[in-house]
JSON list of C-alpha atoms in Angstrom, two decimals:
[
{"chain": "A", "resi": 1, "resn": "MET", "atom": "CA", "xyz": [-47.60, -4.00, 75.55]},
{"chain": "A", "resi": 2, "resn": "ILE", "atom": "CA", "xyz": [-48.13, -3.10, 71.78]},
{"chain": "A", "resi": 3, "resn": "SER", "atom": "CA", "xyz": [-48.41, -6.40, 69.71]},
{"chain": "A", "resi": 4, "resn": "THR", "atom": "CA", "xyz": [-46.73, -5.19, 66.74]},
{"chain": "A", "resi": 5, "resn": "PHE", "atom": "CA", "xyz": [-44.89, -2.54, 65.94]},
{"chain": "A", "resi": 6, "resn": "TYR", "atom": "CA", "xyz": [-43.22, -1.31, 62.40]},
{"chain": "A", "resi": 7, "resn": "ALA", "atom": "CA", "xyz": [-40.75, 1.15, 61.81]},
{"chain": "A", "resi": 8, "resn": "VAL", "atom": "CA", "xyz": [-40.82, 2.47, 58.40]},
{"chain": "A", "resi": 9, "resn": "GLY", "atom": "CA", "xyz": [-38.60, 5.11, 56.58]},
{"chain": "A", "resi": 10, "resn": "SER", "atom": "CA", "xyz": [-41.25, 6.89, 54.73]},
{"chain": "A", "resi": 11, "resn": "LEU", "atom": "CA", "xyz": [-44.67, 6.99, 53.36]},
{"chain": "A", "resi": 12, "resn": "ASP", "atom": "CA", "xyz": [-43.84, 4.94, 50.42]},
{"chain": "A", "resi": 13, "resn": "ALA", "atom": "CA", "xyz": [-42.48, 2.28, 53.12]},
{"chain": "A", "resi": 14, "resn": "LEU", "atom": "CA", "xyz": [-46.01, 2.64, 54.99]},
{"chain": "A", "resi": 15, "resn": "ARG", "atom": "CA", "xyz": [-47.55, 1.59, 51.68]},
{"chain": "A", "resi": 16, "resn": "VAL", "atom": "CA", "xyz": [-45.86, -1.83, 52.37]},
{"chain": "A", "resi": 17, "resn": "VAL", "atom": "CA", "xyz": [-47.43, -1.71, 55.96]},
{"chain": "A", "resi": 18, "resn": "LEU", "atom": "CA", "xyz": [-50.98, -0.95, 54.90]},
{"chain": "A", "resi": 19, "resn": "GLY", "atom": "CA", "xyz": [-50.76, -3.78, 52.33]},
{"chain": "A", "resi": 20, "resn": "GLU", "atom": "CA", "xyz": [-49.76, -6.24, 54.83]},
{"chain": "A", "resi": 21, "resn": "ARG", "atom": "CA", "xyz": [-52.10, -5.42, 57.35]},
{"chain": "A", "resi": 22, "resn": "CYS", "atom": "CA", "xyz": [-55.29, -5.31, 55.38]},
{"chain": "A", "resi": 23, "resn": "ALA", "atom": "CA", "xyz": [-54.12, -8.88, 54.04]},
{"chain": "A", "resi": 24, "resn": "ALA", "atom": "CA", "xyz": [-54.32, -10.05, 57.39]},
{"chain": "A", "resi": 25, "resn": "HIS", "atom": "CA", "xyz": [-57.24, -8.29, 58.41]},
{"chain": "A", "resi": 26, "resn": "SER", "atom": "CA", "xyz": [-61.03, -9.62, 58.09]},
{"chain": "A", "resi": 27, "resn": "GLY", "atom": "CA", "xyz": [-62.98, -6.75, 57.07]},
{"chain": "A", "resi": 28, "resn": "GLN", "atom": "CA", "xyz": [-62.33, -2.55, 56.72]},
{"chain": "A", "resi": 29, "resn": "LEU", "atom": "CA", "xyz": [-59.41, -1.86, 58.85]},
{"chain": "A", "resi": 30, "resn": "ASP", "atom": "CA", "xyz": [-59.66, 0.89, 61.45]},
{"chain": "A", "resi": 31, "resn": "VAL", "atom": "CA", "xyz": [-56.76, 3.12, 61.31]},
{"chain": "A", "resi": 32, "resn": "VAL", "atom": "CA", "xyz": [-55.83, 6.33, 63.27]},
{"chain": "A", "resi": 33, "resn": "ILE", "atom": "CA", "xyz": [-53.52, 9.13, 62.38]},
{"chain": "A", "resi": 34, "resn": "VAL", "atom": "CA", "xyz": [-51.13, 10.95, 65.50]},
{"chain": "A", "resi": 35, "resn": "PRO", "atom": "CA", "xyz": [-49.49, 13.77, 63.92]},
{"chain": "A", "resi": 36, "resn": "SER", "atom": "CA", "xyz": [-47.60, 15.08, 67.00]},
{"chain": "A", "resi": 37, "resn": "ALA", "atom": "CA", "xyz": [-44.37, 15.32, 65.67]},
{"chain": "A", "resi": 38, "resn": "ALA", "atom": "CA", "xyz": [-45.40, 17.07, 63.05]},
{"chain": "A", "resi": 39, "resn": "ALA", "atom": "CA", "xyz": [-47.16, 20.20, 65.21]},
{"chain": "A", "resi": 40, "resn": "PHE", "atom": "CA", "xyz": [-44.45, 22.70, 63.95]},
{"chain": "A", "resi": 41, "resn": "THR", "atom": "CA", "xyz": [-44.42, 21.68, 60.27]},
{"chain": "A", "resi": 42, "resn": "GLY", "atom": "CA", "xyz": [-48.17, 21.28, 59.53]},
{"chain": "A", "resi": 43, "resn": "ALA", "atom": "CA", "xyz": [-50.07, 18.50, 61.33]},
{"chain": "A", "resi": 44, "resn": "PRO", "atom": "CA", "xyz": [-52.80, 18.55, 58.88]},
{"chain": "A", "resi": 45, "resn": "GLU", "atom": "CA", "xyz": [-50.90, 18.58, 55.95]},
{"chain": "A", "resi": 46, "resn": "ALA", "atom": "CA", "xyz": [-49.13, 15.25, 57.47]},
{"chain": "A", "resi": 47, "resn": "CYS", "atom": "CA", "xyz": [-52.62, 13.53, 58.10]},
{"chain": "A", "resi": 48, "resn": "VAL", "atom": "CA", "xyz": [-53.75, 14.52, 54.83]},
{"chain": "A", "resi": 49, "resn": "ALA", "atom": "CA", "xyz": [-50.73, 12.86, 52.94]},
{"chain": "A", "resi": 50, "resn": "ILE", "atom": "CA", "xyz": [-51.48, 9.97, 55.20]},
{"chain": "A", "resi": 51, "resn": "ALA", "atom": "CA", "xyz": [-54.94, 9.51, 54.68]},
{"chain": "A", "resi": 52, "resn": "GLU", "atom": "CA", "xyz": [-54.62, 9.97, 50.65]},
{"chain": "A", "resi": 53, "resn": "LEU", "atom": "CA", "xyz": [-52.46, 6.94, 51.17]},
{"chain": "A", "resi": 54, "resn": "CYS", "atom": "CA", "xyz": [-54.80, 5.13, 53.09]},
{"chain": "A", "resi": 55, "resn": "ASN", "atom": "CA", "xyz": [-57.37, 5.76, 50.65]},
{"chain": "A", "resi": 56, "resn": "GLU", "atom": "CA", "xyz": [-55.85, 3.26, 48.26]},
{"chain": "A", "resi": 57, "resn": "PHE", "atom": "CA", "xyz": [-57.00, 0.54, 50.49]},
{"chain": "A", "resi": 58, "resn": "ASP", "atom": "CA", "xyz": [-60.13, -1.01, 52.36]},
{"chain": "A", "resi": 59, "resn": "VAL", "atom": "CA", "xyz": [-59.48, 1.34, 55.47]},
{"chain": "A", "resi": 60, "resn": "ARG", "atom": "CA", "xyz": [-61.71, 3.62, 57.72]},
{"chain": "A", "resi": 61, "resn": "VAL", "atom": "CA", "xyz": [-59.16, 6.48, 58.73]},
{"chain": "A", "resi": 62, "resn": "GLU", "atom": "CA", "xyz": [-59.58, 9.07, 61.31]},
{"chain": "A", "resi": 63, "resn": "ALA", "atom": "CA", "xyz": [-56.83, 11.72, 62.46]},
{"chain": "A", "resi": 64, "resn": "LEU", "atom": "CA", "xyz": [-56.40, 12.70, 65.88]},
{"chain": "A", "resi": 65, "resn": "MET", "atom": "CA", "xyz": [-54.94, 16.16, 66.39]},
{"chain": "A", "resi": 66, "resn": "VAL", "atom": "CA", "xyz": [-52.92, 15.29, 68.99]},
{"chain": "A", "resi": 67, "resn": "THR", "atom": "CA", "xyz": [-50.44, 18.10, 68.87]},
{"chain": "A", "resi": 68, "resn": "ASP", "atom": "CA", "xyz": [-49.75, 19.30, 72.30]},
{"chain": "A", "resi": 69, "resn": "ARG", "atom": "CA", "xyz": [-49.98, 18.68, 76.18]},
{"chain": "A", "resi": 70, "resn": "THR", "atom": "CA", "xyz": [-53.48, 19.32, 76.30]},
{"chain": "A", "resi": 71, "resn": "SER", "atom": "CA", "xyz": [-54.71, 17.32, 73.93]},
{"chain": "A", "resi": 72, "resn": "THR", "atom": "CA", "xyz": [-52.63, 14.12, 74.89]},
{"chain": "A", "resi": 73, "resn": "ASN", "atom": "CA", "xyz": [-55.09, 14.08, 78.10]},
{"chain": "A", "resi": 74, "resn": "GLU", "atom": "CA", "xyz": [-58.29, 13.66, 75.83]},
{"chain": "A", "resi": 75, "resn": "PRO", "atom": "CA", "xyz": [-60.32, 10.66, 76.74]},
{"chain": "A", "resi": 76, "resn": "TYR", "atom": "CA", "xyz": [-61.56, 10.18, 73.28]},
{"chain": "A", "resi": 77, "resn": "PHE", "atom": "CA", "xyz": [-58.11, 10.14, 71.65]},
{"chain": "A", "resi": 78, "resn": "GLU", "atom": "CA", "xyz": [-56.89, 7.42, 74.12]},
{"chain": "A", "resi": 79, "resn": "GLN", "atom": "CA", "xyz": [-60.12, 5.51, 73.52]},
{"chain": "A", "resi": 80, "resn": "ARG", "atom": "CA", "xyz": [-59.58, 5.91, 69.72]},
{"chain": "A", "resi": 81, "resn": "ILE", "atom": "CA", "xyz": [-55.96, 4.65, 70.02]},
{"chain": "A", "resi": 82, "resn": "ARG", "atom": "CA", "xyz": [-56.68, 1.36, 72.16]},
{"chain": "A", "resi": 83, "resn": "ALA", "atom": "CA", "xyz": [-59.30, 0.40, 70.00]},
{"chain": "A", "resi": 84, "resn": "ALA", "atom": "CA", "xyz": [-57.88, 1.06, 66.48]},
{"chain": "A", "resi": 85, "resn": "ASP", "atom": "CA", "xyz": [-56.30, -1.84, 64.10]},
{"chain": "A", "resi": 86, "resn": "LEU", "atom": "CA", "xyz": [-53.54, 0.37, 63.36]},
{"chain": "A", "resi": 87, "resn": "VAL", "atom": "CA", "xyz": [-52.00, 3.43, 64.75]},
{"chain": "A", "resi": 88, "resn": "ILE", "atom": "CA", "xyz": [-49.89, 5.73, 62.32]},
{"chain": "A", "resi": 89, "resn": "LEU", "atom": "CA", "xyz": [-47.55, 8.11, 64.13]},
{"chain": "A", "resi": 90, "resn": "ALA", "atom": "CA", "xyz": [-46.38, 10.76, 61.39]},
{"chain": "A", "resi": 91, "resn": "ASN", "atom": "CA", "xyz": [-42.87, 11.83, 61.00]},
{"chain": "A", "resi": 92, "resn": "GLY", "atom": "CA", "xyz": [-41.56, 15.13, 61.76]},
{"chain": "A", "resi": 93, "resn": "SER", "atom": "CA", "xyz": [-39.79, 16.44, 65.28]},
{"chain": "A", "resi": 94, "resn": "ALA", "atom": "CA", "xyz": [-39.15, 13.34, 67.55]},
{"chain": "A", "resi": 95, "resn": "LEU", "atom": "CA", "xyz": [-38.33, 15.59, 70.84]},
{"chain": "A", "resi": 96, "resn": "HIS", "atom": "CA", "xyz": [-41.42, 17.14, 70.34]},
{"chain": "A", "resi": 97, "resn": "ALA", "atom": "CA", "xyz": [-43.40, 13.91, 70.21]},
{"chain": "A", "resi": 98, "resn": "ARG", "atom": "CA", "xyz": [-41.73, 12.60, 73.16]},
{"chain": "A", "resi": 99, "resn": "LEU", "atom": "CA", "xyz": [-42.21, 15.85, 75.17]},
{"chain": "A", "resi": 100, "resn": "THR", "atom": "CA", "xyz": [-45.97, 15.46, 74.20]},
{"chain": "A", "resi": 101, "resn": "TRP", "atom": "CA", "xyz": [-46.37, 11.62, 74.74]},
{"chain": "A", "resi": 102, "resn": "ARG", "atom": "CA", "xyz": [-44.96, 11.40, 77.85]},
{"chain": "A", "resi": 103, "resn": "ASN", "atom": "CA", "xyz": [-47.10, 10.63, 80.97]},
{"chain": "A", "resi": 104, "resn": "SER", "atom": "CA", "xyz": [-49.94, 11.20, 79.43]},
{"chain": "A", "resi": 105, "resn": "LEU", "atom": "CA", "xyz": [-53.09, 9.20, 78.30]},
{"chain": "A", "resi": 106, "resn": "VAL", "atom": "CA", "xyz": [-52.07, 9.30, 75.11]},
{"chain": "A", "resi": 107, "resn": "GLY", "atom": "CA", "xyz": [-48.82, 8.38, 75.74]},
{"chain": "A", "resi": 108, "resn": "ASP", "atom": "CA", "xyz": [-49.93, 5.27, 77.82]},
{"chain": "A", "resi": 109, "resn": "ALA", "atom": "CA", "xyz": [-52.75, 4.03, 75.09]},
{"chain": "A", "resi": 110, "resn": "LEU", "atom": "CA", "xyz": [-49.64, 4.26, 72.49]},
{"chain": "A", "resi": 111, "resn": "LYS", "atom": "CA", "xyz": [-48.22, 1.63, 75.14]},
{"chain": "A", "resi": 112, "resn": "ASP", "atom": "CA", "xyz": [-51.30, -0.75, 74.79]},
{"chain": "A", "resi": 113, "resn": "ALA", "atom": "CA", "xyz": [-52.31, -0.02, 71.13]},
{"chain": "A", "resi": 114, "resn": "LYS", "atom": "CA", "xyz": [-52.91, -3.37, 69.03]},
{"chain": "A", "resi": 115, "resn": "VAL", "atom": "CA", "xyz": [-50.43, -2.28, 66.03]},
{"chain": "A", "resi": 116, "resn": "VAL", "atom": "CA", "xyz": [-48.58, 0.95, 65.75]},
{"chain": "A", "resi": 117, "resn": "ALA", "atom": "CA", "xyz": [-46.50, 2.26, 62.73]},
{"chain": "A", "resi": 118, "resn": "ALA", "atom": "CA", "xyz": [-44.04, 5.03, 63.17]},
{"chain": "A", "resi": 119, "resn": "ILE", "atom": "CA", "xyz": [-42.22, 6.74, 60.12]},
{"chain": "A", "resi": 120, "resn": "GLY", "atom": "CA", "xyz": [-39.12, 8.08, 60.14]},
{"chain": "A", "resi": 121, "resn": "SER", "atom": "CA", "xyz": [-37.48, 9.58, 63.30]},
{"chain": "A", "resi": 122, "resn": "VAL", "atom": "CA", "xyz": [-40.52, 8.83, 65.19]},
{"chain": "A", "resi": 123, "resn": "ALA", "atom": "CA", "xyz": [-39.49, 5.13, 65.34]},
{"chain": "A", "resi": 124, "resn": "SER", "atom": "CA", "xyz": [-36.85, 6.31, 67.59]},
{"chain": "A", "resi": 125, "resn": "VAL", "atom": "CA", "xyz": [-39.26, 7.84, 70.20]},
{"chain": "A", "resi": 126, "resn": "VAL", "atom": "CA", "xyz": [-41.02, 4.60, 71.45]},
{"chain": "A", "resi": 127, "resn": "ALA", "atom": "CA", "xyz": [-37.80, 2.65, 72.03]},
{"chain": "A", "resi": 128, "resn": "GLU", "atom": "CA", "xyz": [-36.37, 2.86, 75.89]},
{"chain": "A", "resi": 129, "resn": "VAL", "atom": "CA", "xyz": [-33.33, 4.73, 74.05]},
{"chain": "A", "resi": 130, "resn": "MET", "atom": "CA", "xyz": [-34.16, 7.56, 71.89]},
{"chain": "A", "resi": 131, "resn": "ILE", "atom": "CA", "xyz": [-31.59, 8.63, 69.27]},
{"chain": "A", "resi": 132, "resn": "ASP", "atom": "CA", "xyz": [-31.58, 12.87, 69.52]},
{"chain": "A", "resi": 133, "resn": "PRO", "atom": "CA", "xyz": [-31.81, 13.86, 66.26]},
{"chain": "A", "resi": 134, "resn": "ARG", "atom": "CA", "xyz": [-30.18, 17.22, 66.90]},
{"chain": "A", "resi": 135, "resn": "GLY", "atom": "CA", "xyz": [-26.63, 15.46, 67.61]},
{"chain": "A", "resi": 136, "resn": "GLY", "atom": "CA", "xyz": [-26.96, 11.68, 67.67]},
{"chain": "A", "resi": 137, "resn": "ALA", "atom": "CA", "xyz": [-26.65, 11.34, 71.27]},
{"chain": "A", "resi": 138, "resn": "PRO", "atom": "CA", "xyz": [-29.18, 8.69, 73.14]},
{"chain": "A", "resi": 139, "resn": "THR", "atom": "CA", "xyz": [-31.60, 9.78, 75.93]},
{"chain": "A", "resi": 140, "resn": "THR", "atom": "CA", "xyz": [-34.68, 8.25, 77.16]},
{"chain": "A", "resi": 141, "resn": "GLY", "atom": "CA", "xyz": [-37.66, 7.37, 74.91]},
{"chain": "A", "resi": 142, "resn": "LEU", "atom": "CA", "xyz": [-41.15, 6.36, 76.03]},
{"chain": "A", "resi": 143, "resn": "GLY", "atom": "CA", "xyz": [-39.70, 2.51, 76.69]},
{"chain": "A", "resi": 144, "resn": "LEU", "atom": "CA", "xyz": [-41.89, 0.28, 74.75]},
{"chain": "A", "resi": 145, "resn": "PHE", "atom": "CA", "xyz": [-39.07, -2.05, 73.81]},
{"chain": "A", "resi": 146, "resn": "ASP", "atom": "CA", "xyz": [-35.48, -2.39, 74.35]},
{"chain": "A", "resi": 147, "resn": "GLY", "atom": "CA", "xyz": [-32.24, -3.62, 72.86]},
{"chain": "A", "resi": 148, "resn": "VAL", "atom": "CA", "xyz": [-32.93, -1.88, 69.52]},
{"chain": "A", "resi": 149, "resn": "ALA", "atom": "CA", "xyz": [-32.71, 2.01, 68.52]},
{"chain": "A", "resi": 150, "resn": "PHE", "atom": "CA", "xyz": [-33.77, 3.79, 65.47]},
{"chain": "A", "resi": 151, "resn": "CYS", "atom": "CA", "xyz": [-32.67, 6.98, 63.68]},
{"chain": "A", "resi": 152, "resn": "GLU", "atom": "CA", "xyz": [-33.02, 8.32, 60.02]},
{"chain": "A", "resi": 153, "resn": "PRO", "atom": "CA", "xyz": [-29.76, 8.73, 58.21]},
{"chain": "A", "resi": 154, "resn": "ALA", "atom": "CA", "xyz": [-27.16, 11.26, 59.23]},
{"chain": "A", "resi": 155, "resn": "SER", "atom": "CA", "xyz": [-23.61, 12.34, 58.46]},
{"chain": "A", "resi": 156, "resn": "ASP", "atom": "CA", "xyz": [-20.94, 9.79, 58.94]},
{"chain": "A", "resi": 157, "resn": "GLU", "atom": "CA", "xyz": [-19.80, 11.90, 61.97]},
{"chain": "A", "resi": 158, "resn": "GLN", "atom": "CA", "xyz": [-23.11, 11.58, 63.79]},
{"chain": "A", "resi": 159, "resn": "LEU", "atom": "CA", "xyz": [-23.37, 8.07, 63.29]},
{"chain": "A", "resi": 160, "resn": "ALA", "atom": "CA", "xyz": [-20.12, 7.27, 64.47]},
{"chain": "A", "resi": 161, "resn": "ARG", "atom": "CA", "xyz": [-20.83, 9.45, 67.36]},
{"chain": "A", "resi": 162, "resn": "THR", "atom": "CA", "xyz": [-24.11, 7.80, 68.16]},
{"chain": "A", "resi": 163, "resn": "ARG", "atom": "CA", "xyz": [-22.45, 4.41, 67.80]},
{"chain": "A", "resi": 164, "resn": "ALA", "atom": "CA", "xyz": [-19.96, 5.14, 70.08]},
{"chain": "A", "resi": 165, "resn": "LEU", "atom": "CA", "xyz": [-22.56, 6.37, 72.96]},
{"chain": "A", "resi": 166, "resn": "ILE", "atom": "CA", "xyz": [-24.91, 3.67, 72.93]},
{"chain": "A", "resi": 167, "resn": "GLU", "atom": "CA", "xyz": [-24.47, 0.28, 74.62]},
{"chain": "A", "resi": 168, "resn": "PRO", "atom": "CA", "xyz": [-22.21, -1.62, 72.30]},
{"chain": "A", "resi": 169, "resn": "THR", "atom": "CA", "xyz": [-25.05, -4.81, 72.42]},
{"chain": "A", "resi": 170, "resn": "MET", "atom": "CA", "xyz": [-27.34, -2.49, 71.41]},
{"chain": "A", "resi": 171, "resn": "ALA", "atom": "CA", "xyz": [-28.72, -2.69, 67.43]},
{"chain": "A", "resi": 172, "resn": "LEU", "atom": "CA", "xyz": [-28.76, 0.70, 65.88]},
{"chain": "A", "resi": 173, "resn": "VAL", "atom": "CA", "xyz": [-31.09, 0.69, 63.09]},
{"chain": "A", "resi": 174, "resn": "VAL", "atom": "CA", "xyz": [-30.78, 3.61, 60.63]},
{"chain": "A", "resi": 175, "resn": "LEU", "atom": "CA", "xyz": [-33.78, 3.55, 58.85]},
{"chain": "A", "resi": 176, "resn": "GLY", "atom": "CA", "xyz": [-33.62, 4.14, 54.60]},
{"chain": "A", "resi": 177, "resn": "ALA", "atom": "CA", "xyz": [-36.62, 5.66, 52.79]},
{"chain": "A", "resi": 178, "resn": "LEU", "atom": "CA", "xyz": [-37.87, 2.44, 52.20]},
{"chain": "A", "resi": 179, "resn": "ALA", "atom": "CA", "xyz": [-36.82, 0.69, 55.08]},
{"chain": "A", "resi": 180, "resn": "VAL", "atom": "CA", "xyz": [-39.91, -1.66, 56.99]},
{"chain": "A", "resi": 181, "resn": "VAL", "atom": "CA", "xyz": [-38.91, -3.13, 59.98]},
{"chain": "A", "resi": 182, "resn": "VAL", "atom": "CA", "xyz": [-41.39, -4.95, 62.32]},
{"chain": "A", "resi": 183, "resn": "HIS", "atom": "CA", "xyz": [-41.87, -6.58, 65.58]},
{"chain": "A", "resi": 184, "resn": "ASP", "atom": "CA", "xyz": [-44.28, -9.05, 66.48]},
{"chain": "A", "resi": 185, "resn": "GLU", "atom": "CA", "xyz": [-42.96, -12.06, 68.26]},
{"chain": "A", "resi": 186, "resn": "THR", "atom": "CA", "xyz": [-39.64, -11.48, 67.03]},
{"chain": "A", "resi": 187, "resn": "TRP", "atom": "CA", "xyz": [-37.85, -8.84, 64.80]},
{"chain": "A", "resi": 188, "resn": "ARG", "atom": "CA", "xyz": [-37.77, -8.95, 61.05]},
{"chain": "A", "resi": 189, "resn": "VAL", "atom": "CA", "xyz": [-36.80, -6.92, 58.37]},
{"chain": "A", "resi": 190, "resn": "VAL", "atom": "CA", "xyz": [-39.44, -6.82, 55.81]},
{"chain": "A", "resi": 191, "resn": "VAL", "atom": "CA", "xyz": [-38.01, -4.36, 53.27]},
{"chain": "A", "resi": 192, "resn": "ASP", "atom": "CA", "xyz": [-34.06, -4.20, 53.87]},
{"chain": "A", "resi": 193, "resn": "ASP", "atom": "CA", "xyz": [-33.22, -0.58, 53.59]},
{"chain": "A", "resi": 194, "resn": "VAL", "atom": "CA", "xyz": [-31.57, -0.30, 56.86]},
{"chain": "A", "resi": 195, "resn": "VAL", "atom": "CA", "xyz": [-28.28, -0.49, 58.07]},
{"chain": "A", "resi": 196, "resn": "VAL", "atom": "CA", "xyz": [-27.85, -2.34, 61.39]},
{"chain": "A", "resi": 197, "resn": "THR", "atom": "CA", "xyz": [-24.79, -2.09, 63.82]},
{"chain": "A", "resi": 198, "resn": "ARG", "atom": "CA", "xyz": [-23.53, -2.66, 67.24]},
{"chain": "A", "resi": 199, "resn": "GLY", "atom": "CA", "xyz": [-20.89, -0.65, 68.30]},
{"chain": "A", "resi": 200, "resn": "GLN", "atom": "CA", "xyz": [-19.08, -0.07, 65.00]},
{"chain": "A", "resi": 201, "resn": "THR", "atom": "CA", "xyz": [-19.76, -3.43, 63.93]},
{"chain": "A", "resi": 202, "resn": "PRO", "atom": "CA", "xyz": [-22.17, -4.43, 61.21]},
{"chain": "A", "resi": 203, "resn": "SER", "atom": "CA", "xyz": [-24.68, -6.73, 62.42]},
{"chain": "A", "resi": 204, "resn": "SER", "atom": "CA", "xyz": [-28.29, -7.71, 62.06]},
{"chain": "A", "resi": 205, "resn": "LEU", "atom": "CA", "xyz": [-31.60, -7.81, 64.12]},
{"chain": "A", "resi": 206, "resn": "SER", "atom": "CA", "xyz": [-31.68, -11.32, 65.81]},
{"chain": "A", "resi": 207, "resn": "LEU", "atom": "CA", "xyz": [-34.22, -13.39, 68.08]},
{"chain": "A", "resi": 208, "resn": "GLY", "atom": "CA", "xyz": [-31.85, -11.80, 71.18]},
{"chain": "A", "resi": 209, "resn": "ASP", "atom": "CA", "xyz": [-32.83, -8.52, 70.50]},
{"chain": "A", "resi": 210, "resn": "ARG", "atom": "CA", "xyz": [-35.52, -7.74, 73.00]},
{"chain": "A", "resi": 211, "resn": "HIS", "atom": "CA", "xyz": [-38.86, -6.16, 73.17]}
]
């Protein structure tokens, strides 16, 4: 299973993660970018934007053009994801990312990656419960952790619907643009641009949230 998982709200929030990982790492950080979710909005452009940010730090960065089902079963991509010090999942279509990764070599590799940082709606994909961005209903994600679900900001009506549909014991974390949430041994909020609820009740992430 992933040893460390970051959910971040934007590229600006990702900068915090890169700084933290570089400070904790001896030598140059090996980073790979997986732009599956950006397949319809511009995977190359998403990779360039992330790579430009990475270049502010002491990292070696490689973009893996995993954009469809065929590419998810490329052995080289699987190997690079497993070996990298940090895997960055670009934002975009959470539904396309889920469809692309499920039951594939890349999907299995993501479950065993050392450190994963997911941007925006893609943070929802890797959990057991994924929030469908089209209407806010819960659906099945990759299952890397449970007890916590992520989503991006939405209308009050849609968020109320989401909170009514998920288990009331589950923490729903709405990621603002600057949000940084991490799970290593426990969950913690690094940059507090989040709204956490259980059911309709304001809450917080705690030791009781599972992984």
